[in-house]
XYZ file of C-alpha atoms in Angstrom:
676
model
C 97.909 106.186 93.788
C 94.703 105.861 95.827
C 94.734 107.474 99.250
C 94.827 104.859 102.036
C 94.518 106.338 105.513
C 95.697 103.812 108.084
C 93.256 105.009 110.717
C 90.202 106.604 109.099
C 88.335 106.591 112.424
C 90.698 109.273 113.748
C 90.140 111.567 110.782
C 93.878 111.984 110.363
C 97.076 110.969 112.111
C 97.391 108.643 115.100
C 99.020 110.443 118.039
C 99.790 108.545 121.229
C 102.036 105.826 122.528
C 102.758 103.175 125.145
C 100.471 103.462 128.145
C 100.931 101.278 131.219
C 97.814 101.669 133.382
C 98.490 98.303 135.057
C 101.314 100.066 136.912
C 98.776 102.486 138.411
C 95.748 100.324 139.247
C 96.030 101.410 142.884
C 95.800 105.060 141.836
C 92.432 105.666 140.120
C 93.030 109.392 140.522
C 96.074 109.112 138.230
C 94.190 107.046 135.647
C 91.446 109.676 135.619
C 93.959 112.477 135.245
C 95.663 110.600 132.389
C 92.498 110.773 130.286
C 92.134 114.488 130.962
C 95.744 115.238 130.007
C 95.683 112.975 126.944
C 92.787 114.979 125.545
C 94.588 118.238 126.256
C 97.710 117.007 124.454
C 95.765 115.905 121.380
C 96.417 112.222 122.101
C 93.993 109.980 120.216
C 95.594 106.553 120.756
C 97.215 104.444 123.436
C 99.277 101.282 123.060
C 98.298 98.825 125.776
C 99.489 95.483 127.068
C 103.018 95.340 125.671
C 104.424 93.878 128.909
C 101.253 92.864 130.749
C 101.394 89.064 130.784
C 102.024 88.697 134.518
C 99.022 90.966 135.197
C 96.796 89.226 132.663
C 97.796 85.778 133.975
C 99.363 86.088 137.451
C 99.530 82.299 137.725
C 98.990 79.622 135.114
C 95.350 79.478 134.037
C 94.254 82.377 136.291
C 93.182 85.313 134.110
C 92.469 88.963 134.834
C 91.365 91.180 131.946
C 88.822 93.359 133.723
C 91.256 96.210 134.216
C 92.150 96.164 130.492
C 88.587 96.424 129.221
C 87.812 99.124 131.788
C 90.747 101.186 130.522
C 89.810 100.603 126.877
C 86.235 101.678 127.664
C 87.411 104.890 129.321
C 89.781 105.674 126.465
C 87.168 105.053 123.781
C 84.527 107.126 125.555
C 86.967 110.014 125.350
C 87.856 109.572 121.674
C 91.087 107.659 122.281
C 91.691 104.436 120.329
C 93.714 101.393 121.357
C 96.672 99.683 119.737
C 96.683 96.389 121.633
C 99.852 94.323 121.987
C 100.232 90.613 122.471
C 102.223 90.226 125.705
C 104.861 87.771 124.493
C 107.766 90.220 124.747
C 108.372 89.309 128.395
C 107.280 86.132 130.168
C 106.006 85.748 133.731
C 108.235 83.970 136.232
C 105.800 81.083 136.728
C 106.202 80.100 133.078
C 109.992 79.869 133.256
C 109.885 78.024 136.558
C 107.554 75.341 135.214
C 108.720 75.271 131.570
C 112.472 76.055 131.467
C 112.690 74.970 127.815
C 110.964 78.269 126.968
C 114.166 80.111 127.929
C 116.903 80.598 125.381
C 120.329 79.027 125.250
C 123.250 81.345 124.539
C 126.038 80.844 122.000
C 128.158 78.992 124.564
C 125.394 76.440 125.078
C 124.234 77.747 128.462
C 120.532 77.999 129.320
C 119.555 81.544 130.271
C 117.964 82.348 133.614
C 114.614 84.075 133.967
C 114.878 87.805 133.521
C 115.044 90.892 131.364
C 112.866 90.372 128.243
C 112.935 88.650 124.839
C 114.434 85.653 126.576
C 112.199 83.116 124.850
C 113.012 80.241 122.496
C 111.245 80.759 119.167
C 111.140 76.994 118.535
C 109.708 75.906 121.888
C 106.315 74.178 121.415
C 105.343 74.796 125.024
C 106.131 78.509 124.723
C 104.063 78.770 121.564
C 101.251 76.935 123.318
C 101.268 79.342 126.272
C 101.373 82.341 123.942
C 98.471 80.908 121.972
C 96.486 80.498 125.191
C 97.013 84.087 126.339
C 96.253 85.518 122.885
C 92.982 83.570 122.682
C 91.996 84.946 126.079
C 93.047 88.448 125.052
C 90.897 88.286 121.932
C 88.009 86.786 123.872
C 88.021 89.752 126.241
C 89.068 92.665 124.043
C 89.131 91.562 120.401
C 85.696 92.974 119.569
C 86.130 96.267 121.401
C 85.086 99.221 119.190
C 88.184 101.152 120.212
C 90.627 98.506 118.944
C 92.323 99.705 115.727
C 95.562 97.683 115.542
C 97.241 94.538 116.845
C 100.845 95.032 117.970
C 102.689 91.675 117.788
C 105.014 91.178 120.765
C 107.728 93.846 120.982
C 111.033 94.563 119.243
C 111.827 91.034 118.085
C 115.510 90.204 118.408
C 118.156 87.755 119.575
C 118.826 84.116 118.774
C 118.651 80.755 120.497
C 121.127 77.831 120.420
C 119.062 75.277 122.325
C 118.675 71.659 121.095
C 115.248 72.504 119.642
C 116.690 75.338 117.568
C 119.723 73.280 116.532
C 117.447 70.519 115.220
C 115.261 73.048 113.468
C 118.358 74.593 111.866
C 119.454 71.181 110.599
C 116.002 70.539 109.127
C 116.016 74.017 107.561
C 119.358 73.269 105.868
C 118.251 69.839 104.697
C 115.201 71.397 103.077
C 117.211 74.202 101.480
C 119.823 71.857 100.017
C 117.359 69.179 98.840
C 118.425 66.788 101.592
C 121.762 66.405 99.789
C 124.712 67.059 102.083
C 127.097 67.155 99.126
C 125.284 70.258 97.827
C 125.804 72.003 101.155
C 129.461 70.950 101.299
C 130.034 72.414 97.858
C 128.104 75.625 98.549
C 130.071 76.216 101.760
C 133.388 75.124 100.176
C 133.818 72.622 102.989
C 136.798 70.815 101.533
C 138.738 73.783 102.949
C 140.200 72.860 106.344
C 138.589 69.417 105.984
C 135.146 70.739 106.959
C 133.018 68.312 104.959
C 129.928 66.958 106.736
C 128.564 63.438 106.298
C 125.029 64.331 107.348
C 122.939 67.322 108.331
C 122.804 66.019 111.894
C 126.524 66.863 112.274
C 125.934 70.580 111.657
C 125.855 72.880 114.669
C 125.206 76.632 114.728
C 128.244 78.912 115.046
C 128.737 78.457 118.794
C 131.258 80.899 120.283
C 133.366 77.909 121.345
C 132.714 75.938 118.164
C 132.726 76.482 114.383
C 133.267 80.175 113.733
C 135.334 79.965 110.533
C 132.694 78.879 108.016
C 131.285 81.845 106.119
C 128.463 79.764 104.685
C 127.475 78.522 108.132
C 127.542 82.035 109.597
C 125.341 83.419 106.854
C 122.815 80.598 106.876
C 122.514 80.792 110.660
C 121.564 84.454 110.371
C 119.096 83.659 107.601
C 117.696 80.804 109.681
C 117.297 83.066 112.723
C 115.203 85.431 110.594
C 113.220 82.497 109.186
C 112.604 81.037 112.641
C 111.668 84.386 114.183
C 109.317 85.069 111.265
C 107.745 81.643 111.675
C 107.187 82.378 115.349
C 105.735 85.817 114.564
C 103.381 84.212 112.035
C 102.166 81.808 114.726
C 100.830 84.844 116.607
C 99.555 86.596 113.495
C 97.659 83.510 112.300
C 95.646 83.376 115.509
C 94.694 87.037 115.282
C 93.851 86.856 111.583
C 91.574 83.902 112.214
C 89.770 85.498 115.153
C 89.814 89.193 114.164
C 90.416 89.348 110.404
C 89.384 93.012 110.113
C 92.044 94.292 112.551
C 95.450 94.986 110.932
C 98.683 93.726 112.495
C 102.133 95.196 112.891
C 105.235 94.761 115.012
C 107.802 97.363 115.969
C 111.115 97.071 114.145
C 114.318 98.620 115.466
C 116.067 100.884 112.976
C 118.642 98.868 110.961
C 118.879 96.128 113.581
C 121.569 93.688 112.511
C 120.128 90.454 113.828
C 117.086 90.028 111.566
C 116.278 90.646 107.910
C 113.322 93.007 108.147
C 112.612 92.670 104.431
C 111.584 89.068 105.111
C 109.535 89.831 108.210
C 107.732 92.828 106.720
C 106.010 90.626 104.162
C 103.875 89.115 106.935
C 102.651 92.462 108.299
C 99.763 94.667 107.234
C 101.680 97.807 108.192
C 105.369 98.443 108.882
C 106.194 100.227 112.117
C 109.428 101.057 113.880
C 110.966 102.654 116.985
C 113.106 105.745 116.383
C 115.656 106.705 119.030
C 118.570 108.543 117.388
C 121.325 110.017 119.546
C 120.452 113.646 118.877
C 122.734 116.495 120.003
C 125.796 114.219 120.039
C 129.448 115.206 119.741
C 130.430 113.214 116.639
C 128.135 114.767 114.023
C 126.045 117.852 113.433
C 122.365 117.947 114.326
C 121.602 118.187 110.608
C 123.527 114.966 109.965
C 121.685 113.210 112.809
C 118.355 114.194 111.274
C 119.500 113.104 107.799
C 120.469 109.719 109.221
C 117.051 109.387 110.834
C 115.440 110.262 107.503
C 117.352 107.353 105.953
C 116.021 105.039 108.664
C 112.480 106.183 107.887
C 113.105 105.536 104.188
C 114.358 101.985 104.608
C 111.354 101.050 106.770
C 108.855 102.978 104.636
C 110.086 101.294 101.460
C 109.142 97.827 102.710
C 105.496 98.647 101.908
C 105.608 101.550 99.472
C 101.903 101.639 98.682
C 100.807 102.735 102.160
C 102.012 104.876 105.068
C 104.144 103.390 107.836
C 103.954 103.917 111.601
C 106.370 105.611 113.976
C 105.525 103.244 116.836
C 107.920 104.556 119.477
C 109.928 107.716 120.003
C 110.992 109.717 123.027
C 109.336 113.091 123.569
C 112.297 114.068 125.715
C 115.127 111.615 126.325
C 115.907 107.924 126.665
C 117.693 106.212 129.532
C 119.915 103.666 127.792
C 122.269 105.595 125.505
C 125.836 106.316 126.570
C 124.883 109.949 127.104
C 121.163 110.622 127.527
C 120.595 114.119 126.175
C 117.253 115.872 126.365
C 115.745 117.040 123.086
C 116.262 120.772 122.805
C 113.245 123.115 122.614
C 111.500 122.787 119.250
C 113.176 119.520 118.319
C 110.281 117.273 119.339
C 107.948 118.886 116.815
C 110.621 118.909 114.096
C 111.580 115.283 114.756
C 107.959 114.101 114.789
C 106.974 115.977 111.649
C 110.016 114.497 109.914
C 108.455 111.056 110.417
C 105.197 112.348 108.927
C 107.085 113.970 106.061
C 108.789 110.649 105.308
C 105.442 108.841 105.102
C 104.302 107.977 108.627
C 100.634 108.208 109.589
C 101.467 108.096 113.289
C 103.566 109.784 115.950
C 103.785 107.546 119.003
C 105.911 107.509 122.118
C 107.470 105.352 124.684
C 105.952 106.383 126.924
C 102.911 108.348 128.149
C 103.784 108.478 131.865
C 107.082 107.728 133.616
C 107.025 104.765 135.971
C 108.144 105.060 139.578
C 110.651 102.242 139.507
C 112.689 99.620 137.672
C 114.766 99.686 134.500
C 112.977 102.476 132.608
C 111.945 104.771 135.453
C 114.008 107.596 133.929
C 113.097 106.937 130.302
C 111.429 109.997 128.832
C 107.646 110.377 128.751
C 104.986 112.938 127.996
C 104.070 113.096 131.698
C 107.029 113.333 134.063
C 107.222 112.266 137.702
C 106.027 115.773 138.427
C 102.670 114.630 137.057
C 101.468 117.958 135.649
C 100.596 119.392 132.241
C 102.734 122.526 132.536
C 106.153 121.021 131.782
C 108.092 121.960 128.671
C 107.799 118.481 127.183
C 104.050 118.267 127.792
C 103.527 121.665 126.191
C 105.619 120.649 123.155
C 103.594 117.431 122.839
C 100.397 119.473 122.987
C 101.762 121.801 120.308
C 102.518 118.810 118.089
C 99.030 117.432 118.678
C 97.590 120.701 117.384
C 99.937 120.622 114.382
C 98.869 117.085 113.450
C 95.240 118.205 113.435
C 96.077 121.102 111.112
C 97.703 118.784 108.558
C 95.247 115.906 109.007
C 94.265 115.899 105.328
C 97.784 114.652 104.465
C 97.150 111.358 106.290
C 96.968 108.424 103.902
C 99.183 110.013 101.268
C 102.489 108.385 100.348
C 105.983 109.060 99.013
C 106.440 108.311 95.312
C 110.187 108.100 94.696
C 111.844 107.757 91.295
C 115.259 106.855 92.734
C 116.142 103.743 94.721
C 119.084 102.504 96.766
C 119.666 98.740 96.972
C 120.206 97.469 100.516
C 120.223 93.801 101.564
C 120.630 92.467 105.093
C 122.408 89.307 103.953
C 124.758 91.401 101.817
C 125.500 93.378 104.978
C 126.147 90.156 106.911
C 128.413 88.829 104.157
C 130.453 92.047 104.057
C 130.827 92.073 107.837
C 132.137 88.492 107.630
C 134.715 89.078 104.868
C 138.121 87.848 105.973
C 139.954 90.622 104.193
C 139.873 94.365 103.543
C 139.712 96.134 106.931
C 137.415 95.422 109.844
C 137.565 99.134 110.686
C 136.424 100.653 107.410
C 133.943 98.374 105.638
C 131.059 100.485 106.976
C 128.396 99.224 104.574
C 125.559 100.874 106.496
C 127.303 104.246 106.580
C 128.082 104.132 102.870
C 124.424 103.453 102.084
C 123.421 106.296 104.358
C 125.876 108.648 102.627
C 124.298 107.877 99.255
C 120.826 108.605 100.614
C 122.063 111.808 102.243
C 123.419 113.148 98.957
C 120.077 112.576 97.235
C 118.288 114.142 100.205
C 120.424 117.263 99.861
C 119.572 117.380 96.174
C 115.901 117.338 97.101
C 115.381 113.997 95.318
C 113.292 111.398 97.138
C 114.878 107.952 97.376
C 113.475 104.577 98.410
C 115.722 101.977 100.057
C 114.802 98.507 98.779
C 116.008 94.909 98.670
C 117.980 94.091 95.525
C 115.533 91.380 94.488
C 112.331 93.320 95.206
C 112.069 94.744 91.691
C 113.246 98.183 90.597
C 112.043 98.572 87.017
C 109.632 101.353 88.027
C 112.495 103.633 89.093
C 114.591 105.932 86.910
C 117.747 105.847 89.061
C 119.175 102.896 90.995
C 122.292 103.068 93.166
C 123.872 99.816 94.364
C 126.672 100.596 96.837
C 128.956 97.693 97.734
C 126.602 95.039 96.330
C 129.137 92.371 97.222
C 126.631 89.493 97.115
C 124.422 89.026 94.060
C 121.085 87.360 94.582
C 119.725 85.249 91.722
C 118.229 87.341 88.942
C 119.555 90.690 90.165
C 122.243 90.962 87.483
C 119.690 90.278 84.751
C 117.334 92.897 86.180
C 120.171 95.426 86.287
C 120.799 94.853 82.595
C 117.119 95.142 81.730
C 116.821 98.289 83.852
C 119.660 100.083 82.076
C 118.633 98.814 78.670
C 115.192 100.401 79.018
C 116.753 103.762 79.912
C 117.586 103.529 83.614
C 120.556 105.212 85.262
C 122.493 102.658 87.349
C 125.517 103.201 89.594
C 127.554 100.487 91.292
C 130.714 100.791 93.352
C 133.830 98.884 94.331
C 133.124 95.468 95.869
C 130.255 94.733 93.497
C 129.425 91.164 92.487
C 132.223 89.286 94.199
C 130.168 86.350 95.521
C 126.901 84.471 95.033
C 124.298 83.846 97.742
C 126.456 81.102 99.284
C 129.503 83.404 99.374
C 131.311 81.515 96.622
C 133.455 83.858 94.542
C 132.565 84.322 90.905
C 135.203 83.160 88.446
C 136.289 85.153 85.430
C 136.598 88.517 87.146
C 134.489 90.853 89.249
C 131.750 91.998 89.024
C 130.424 88.521 88.271
C 127.220 86.998 86.921
C 127.508 88.853 83.620
C 127.856 92.346 85.077
C 131.281 92.798 83.465
C 129.438 93.230 80.172
C 127.004 95.758 81.627
C 129.660 97.999 83.173
C 132.457 97.276 80.701
C 135.020 96.789 83.466
C 136.794 94.065 85.403
C 138.189 94.653 88.879
C 141.605 92.988 89.075
C 142.578 94.005 92.615
C 141.190 95.943 95.556
C 143.642 97.933 97.664
C 142.880 98.663 101.323
C 144.141 102.085 102.347
C 145.378 103.149 105.747
C 143.920 106.386 107.118
C 147.267 108.035 106.337
C 147.254 106.920 102.682
C 146.268 109.515 100.103
C 145.002 109.217 96.563
C 142.696 111.164 94.295
C 140.514 110.733 91.269
C 141.294 113.168 88.448
C 138.195 113.853 86.347
C 138.095 114.926 82.709
C 137.069 118.448 83.685
C 140.225 118.778 85.780
C 138.510 118.437 89.146
C 139.920 116.219 91.871
C 138.067 113.959 94.291
C 139.770 112.559 97.359
C 139.825 108.790 97.893
C 139.954 106.844 101.143
C 139.653 103.285 102.465
C 139.355 101.256 99.205
C 140.588 101.452 95.633
C 140.120 98.875 92.891
C 142.391 98.583 89.882
C 140.144 98.288 86.851
C 140.562 96.726 83.443
C 138.280 98.626 81.041
C 136.873 97.055 77.894
C 134.226 99.265 76.282
C 133.348 101.819 78.981
C 134.164 105.531 78.910
C 136.803 106.517 81.482
C 135.518 109.501 83.487
C 138.328 109.722 86.054
C 141.719 108.155 86.786
C 143.903 107.683 89.856
C 146.590 110.281 90.552
C 148.888 108.286 92.862
C 150.468 104.948 93.720
C 151.428 102.228 91.252
C 147.974 102.432 89.664
C 148.307 106.151 88.925
C 146.726 106.976 85.566
C 144.486 103.894 85.542
C 140.676 104.191 85.517
C 138.683 104.738 88.707
C 135.316 106.054 87.434
C 133.669 104.784 84.267
C 130.399 105.156 82.393
C 128.965 102.902 79.749
C 125.927 103.424 77.563
C 123.892 100.256 77.483
C 120.693 100.294 75.485
C 118.872 103.518 76.316
C 120.512 103.990 79.712
C 123.880 104.364 81.423
C 125.815 102.168 83.839
C 128.320 103.979 86.095
C 131.054 102.169 88.002
C 132.925 103.842 90.869
C 136.036 101.840 91.656
C 137.036 103.602 94.866
C 135.536 105.273 97.931
C 135.325 108.795 96.568
C 134.404 111.849 98.625
C 130.711 112.609 99.040
C 130.889 115.930 97.196
C 132.011 114.314 93.941
C 129.558 111.469 94.328
C 126.836 114.090 94.616
C 127.845 115.647 91.291
C 127.648 112.217 89.641
C 124.211 111.661 91.150
C 123.120 115.047 89.805
C 124.298 114.048 86.330
C 122.294 110.821 86.609
C 119.202 112.806 87.650
C 119.587 115.108 84.650
C 119.944 112.095 82.360
C 116.771 110.628 83.891
C 114.812 113.861 83.591
C 114.436 114.238 87.368
C 114.433 117.833 88.562
C 116.295 118.526 91.773
C 114.897 120.792 94.488
C 117.192 123.695 95.321
C 117.644 123.609 99.085
C 119.858 125.536 101.507
C 122.055 123.372 103.718
C 120.095 121.926 106.614
C 116.671 122.021 104.967
C 115.050 118.646 104.321
C 112.330 118.235 101.696
C 109.714 115.530 101.130
C 106.503 115.323 99.131
C 103.480 113.162 99.968
C 100.855 112.592 97.275
C 97.740 110.527 96.512
C 94.462 110.983 94.609
C 95.669 114.236 93.092
C 96.536 115.719 96.501
C 100.038 116.992 97.130
C 101.748 118.097 100.355
C 105.313 119.396 100.475
C 107.216 119.238 103.762
C 110.133 121.577 104.469
C 112.075 120.946 107.676
C 114.802 123.265 108.897
C 117.289 120.914 110.569
C 119.647 123.790 111.279
C 119.908 126.503 113.893
C 119.901 129.281 111.295
C 117.032 131.026 109.542
C 116.760 129.501 106.065
C 115.041 130.650 102.888
C 113.762 128.244 100.236
C 112.993 129.466 96.713
C 110.160 128.497 94.383
C 107.615 127.422 96.984
C 103.941 127.937 96.218
C 100.862 126.954 98.198
C 99.222 127.247 101.603
C 101.229 126.458 104.720
C 98.781 124.297 106.669
C 100.602 124.909 109.935
C 99.925 128.657 109.981
C 97.399 129.209 107.188
C 99.668 131.559 105.250
C 99.926 131.660 101.465
C 103.471 131.205 100.165
C 104.268 132.464 96.691
C 107.979 132.282 96.038
C 110.184 132.480 99.139
C 109.556 130.291 102.191
C 111.340 131.468 105.326
C 111.970 128.907 108.053
C 113.200 129.728 111.530
C 115.388 127.484 113.665
C 113.921 123.942 113.775
C 110.787 125.161 111.983
C 108.649 123.049 109.648
C 106.254 124.064 106.888
C 103.648 121.819 105.271
C 102.623 123.269 101.922
C 99.395 122.156 100.316
C 99.650 122.563 96.547
C 96.365 123.984 95.310
């Protein structure tokens, strides 16, 4: 794969974050000191203008961009580049006062008041017009600046709107999807149930909180529509920028596994994927190692949306945040470890919210590189400076990518469908956590794993794991068969292939759409277990694996039975099967089996696929970035103990030492090994 550095002008990684000089225009001494401290900390970028609309345009048609270009000039003269945001994430009060239709309507049908942020209607023509006006002015004043390296579209898209404009747009969206034939929609949503048939698309309303909340098809299509509408709005901004500044790439900052939008859809419109990482580190419900493993999964799902290039860590907190239930400070050494984890997972940037803490309002106590103290001798500033030096030392790794041979299938609309199931248990479905647990087991085996949409194509992988793939998109079953037939190792679990994309159950047994033939099993029933219920899977080698939450009773046709239940009325019946299909194998796990046994199955699949695991002590995370014959191995000690890793060879770019066999890592220490 050819090396593609996102920011070649920097000669390496982008290091910076949100900078709000408009809050300090009355303090030129502070703005001057900011430049001095940025250079000391190794900061080479600043994100400007994210929430600057009311300063750009204090009243309608009155514009003020002089301060922006002055700041960009000062940054550029000091080797600091600009990521420039469109200011649509928060509207000025004059806009809402004059154009109330720009404000959203909630799911009770009430128009929101002015306030907070992201309170705009995506469908509003007048809002789009005002955004278009401010973007044109922004480009006119700053679009040709030599320091501009990236457009940042709005900020953390989210939410939904139930106003009349959005309702009409939803109806038109449905009419287009169902060929303007209401009978097709009625059938797809099974609307004869409870006498829910519609006579026309104009009768359909979104799932208002005080309206129709029992239609699974309606719920799902509303979520899909919200993504479609938000993407259409985002494209309205992107199209302007692409027309006026075609050479400047665009991104927007996603939010982890945010449940309100399908990021797979939105990512297609971006040049680069970026996201904001704010895990609750040092919490009381999991170990620090587990928190870091979960964050690695988040990196993987965002990275995998554009596998051929690095992604961007757009926001992170160098110290703490101000909005979690308990706002813990990152412990000494964690900032560097956390930031280099993003780089290890494929990011070409480490960026923060924010550079300097504000004096007032909602985020005055949100962490920053520069505290209210205003000096460069704080612990957090020194750790940021240390990271800046580290990023320079490993700069040659910028532009390289992760090349995984294993993939996990994750779909947002499958997640939405599972959450909406009227059955099983609302307490234990936990689709996201199950996907994370699969990734974690591969991470501990030292095997890199992408996280991809089920219909994005996976024939280039050797291993595919499809946990709880309840909803089958068109063509996915056929691709699964072709994948295994050519030699792939495929694993599916309980709750696979129950419904189609409209949430209609398949007839003839689960998994549907022909997957019964691939796996050689039919699921007759699925039992929901109480926390006090116990069962186990007894494997052929005599080992036991505990079972919790869900257990399917399976009818096996031509698959090999690997394990059987030990308890309940289905004791002795199959729970784990394997079937050879063409040159590959299809595994089916009929119950929620403990992670340790799942890991052993994954290891068997890796051996079948010819993938060599990396022997790692507990708490050490491993990633490898490659391109153009270059190779960089990252080892991160996510534990508080000294760890030793075997079979490591190369130069540690962080300290210049040659490693030839044993790599020793102290608490929270990272090594970046260049293979030469």
